[in-house]
């Protein structure tokens, strides 16, 4: 029996708009994944601690505040510091197209911008996230 993927949906930072995060969490749940939604106003430390405690395979971050160039790298740095660099980090939000390549260089596996089809996000996860050993 193959392990069911566990995905943490995190909402870091101070913005209080989590409609998109909740839509993604529900979409992934309906696609058969185990989903943990961290709730609003999480720090990178809180998100990484939850990811480790919940033994997740991936973290999806929703960032609308404009702090994506700080928050994504902070989460990735903390995952490395906790020897959990095999947790796939992806995300979405209001992220300018010309900043996506820089985030990918930092280790973000994929960025989905507003208007992304949720079916495409599920397909991407199916192709790019494997259960951690």
CSV table of C-alpha atoms in Angstrom, one decimal:
chain,number,residue,atom,x,y,z
A,1,UNK,CA,0.0,0.0,0.0
A,2,UNK,CA,1.4,3.3,-1.0
A,3,UNK,CA,1.7,6.1,1.5
A,4,UNK,CA,-0.9,8.9,1.1
A,5,UNK,CA,0.8,12.2,0.5
A,6,UNK,CA,0.6,14.7,3.3
A,7,UNK,CA,0.6,18.4,2.4
A,8,UNK,CA,0.7,21.4,4.7
A,9,UNK,CA,-0.9,24.5,3.4
A,10,UNK,CA,0.7,27.5,5.2
A,11,UNK,CA,-0.3,31.1,5.3
A,12,UNK,CA,2.8,33.0,6.5
A,13,UNK,CA,2.9,36.6,7.3
A,14,UNK,CA,0.5,39.3,8.3
A,15,UNK,CA,-2.1,39.4,5.5
A,16,UNK,CA,-5.4,37.9,6.5
A,17,UNK,CA,-6.7,36.8,3.2
A,18,UNK,CA,-6.8,33.0,3.2
A,19,UNK,CA,-9.6,32.2,0.7
A,20,UNK,CA,-7.1,30.9,-1.9
A,21,UNK,CA,-5.3,28.8,0.7
A,22,UNK,CA,-8.6,27.3,1.8
A,23,UNK,CA,-9.6,26.6,-1.8
A,24,UNK,CA,-6.3,24.8,-2.4
A,25,UNK,CA,-6.6,22.9,0.8
A,26,UNK,CA,-10.1,21.7,-0.1
A,27,UNK,CA,-9.1,20.9,-3.7
A,28,UNK,CA,-6.1,18.8,-2.5
A,29,UNK,CA,-8.3,17.0,0.1
A,30,UNK,CA,-10.9,16.2,-2.5
A,31,UNK,CA,-8.1,14.9,-4.7
A,32,UNK,CA,-7.3,12.4,-2.0
A,33,UNK,CA,-4.4,13.9,-0.2
A,34,UNK,CA,-4.1,14.4,3.6
A,35,UNK,CA,-4.1,18.2,4.1
A,36,UNK,CA,-3.2,20.2,7.1
A,37,UNK,CA,-4.0,23.9,7.0
A,38,UNK,CA,-1.9,25.9,9.4
A,39,UNK,CA,-4.2,28.9,9.6
A,40,UNK,CA,-3.4,32.6,9.4
A,41,UNK,CA,-0.4,34.6,10.5
A,42,UNK,CA,2.1,31.9,10.8
A,43,UNK,CA,5.8,32.5,11.0
A,44,UNK,CA,8.3,30.5,8.9
A,45,UNK,CA,9.3,28.8,12.2
A,46,UNK,CA,5.8,27.8,13.0
A,47,UNK,CA,5.2,26.4,9.5
A,48,UNK,CA,8.4,24.3,9.5
A,49,UNK,CA,7.7,23.0,13.0
A,50,UNK,CA,4.2,21.9,11.9
A,51,UNK,CA,5.6,20.3,8.8
A,52,UNK,CA,8.1,18.3,10.8
A,53,UNK,CA,5.6,17.3,13.5
A,54,UNK,CA,3.1,16.3,10.8
A,55,UNK,CA,5.7,14.5,8.7
A,56,UNK,CA,4.5,16.2,5.5
A,57,UNK,CA,5.8,15.5,2.0
A,58,UNK,CA,5.1,19.1,0.8
A,59,UNK,CA,4.4,22.6,1.9
A,60,UNK,CA,2.2,24.9,-0.1
A,61,UNK,CA,2.5,28.6,0.9
A,62,UNK,CA,0.0,31.2,0.1
A,63,UNK,CA,1.5,34.7,0.1
A,64,UNK,CA,-0.4,37.8,-0.9
A,65,UNK,CA,1.6,40.3,1.2
A,66,UNK,CA,4.5,40.9,-1.1
A,67,UNK,CA,6.9,39.3,1.3
A,68,UNK,CA,7.4,36.2,-0.9
A,69,UNK,CA,11.1,37.0,-1.4
A,70,UNK,CA,11.6,36.7,2.4
A,71,UNK,CA,9.1,34.1,3.4
A,72,UNK,CA,9.8,31.3,0.9
A,73,UNK,CA,13.6,31.4,1.4
A,74,UNK,CA,13.1,31.5,5.2
A,75,UNK,CA,11.0,28.4,5.1
A,76,UNK,CA,13.5,26.6,2.9
A,77,UNK,CA,16.4,27.6,5.0
A,78,UNK,CA,14.6,26.3,8.2
A,79,UNK,CA,13.8,23.0,6.4
A,80,UNK,CA,17.5,22.6,5.6
A,81,UNK,CA,18.5,23.5,9.1
A,82,UNK,CA,16.1,20.8,10.4
A,83,UNK,CA,17.4,18.2,7.8
A,84,UNK,CA,14.0,18.2,6.1
A,85,UNK,CA,15.2,19.6,2.8
A,86,UNK,CA,13.4,16.8,1.0
A,87,UNK,CA,10.0,18.5,1.8
A,88,UNK,CA,8.8,20.0,-1.5
A,89,UNK,CA,7.9,23.7,-1.2
A,90,UNK,CA,5.5,25.2,-3.7
A,91,UNK,CA,3.2,28.1,-3.4
A,92,UNK,CA,1.1,30.8,-4.9
A,93,UNK,CA,-0.2,34.3,-4.5
A,94,UNK,CA,0.5,37.7,-5.9
A,95,UNK,CA,4.0,37.1,-7.2
A,96,UNK,CA,5.3,39.1,-10.1
A,97,UNK,CA,6.3,36.8,-13.1
A,98,UNK,CA,9.9,38.3,-13.1
A,99,UNK,CA,10.5,37.2,-9.5
A,100,UNK,CA,9.4,33.5,-10.0
A,101,UNK,CA,12.8,32.4,-11.4
A,102,UNK,CA,14.6,33.8,-8.4
A,103,UNK,CA,12.3,32.0,-6.0
A,104,UNK,CA,12.9,28.7,-7.9
A,105,UNK,CA,16.7,29.3,-7.6
A,106,UNK,CA,16.1,29.5,-3.9
A,107,UNK,CA,14.5,26.1,-3.9
A,108,UNK,CA,10.8,26.8,-4.5
A,109,UNK,CA,9.6,23.9,-6.7
A,110,UNK,CA,6.7,25.8,-8.3
A,111,UNK,CA,4.7,29.0,-8.1
A,112,UNK,CA,1.0,29.3,-9.1
A,113,UNK,CA,-0.3,32.7,-9.8
A,114,UNK,CA,-3.8,34.0,-9.6
A,115,UNK,CA,-6.1,32.3,-12.1
A,116,UNK,CA,-4.2,29.0,-12.0
A,117,UNK,CA,-6.5,26.1,-12.6
A,118,UNK,CA,-6.8,23.9,-9.5
A,119,UNK,CA,-6.7,20.8,-11.7
A,120,UNK,CA,-3.3,21.9,-12.9
A,121,UNK,CA,-2.1,22.2,-9.3
A,122,UNK,CA,-3.3,18.7,-8.6
A,123,UNK,CA,-1.6,17.4,-11.8
A,124,UNK,CA,1.6,19.1,-10.8
A,125,UNK,CA,1.6,17.5,-7.4
A,126,UNK,CA,0.9,14.1,-8.9
A,127,UNK,CA,4.0,14.5,-11.1
A,128,UNK,CA,6.3,16.3,-8.7
A,129,UNK,CA,5.7,15.2,-5.1
A,130,UNK,CA,6.6,11.8,-3.8
A,131,UNK,CA,6.1,10.3,-0.3
A,132,UNK,CA,9.2,11.0,1.8
A,133,UNK,CA,11.0,7.9,3.2
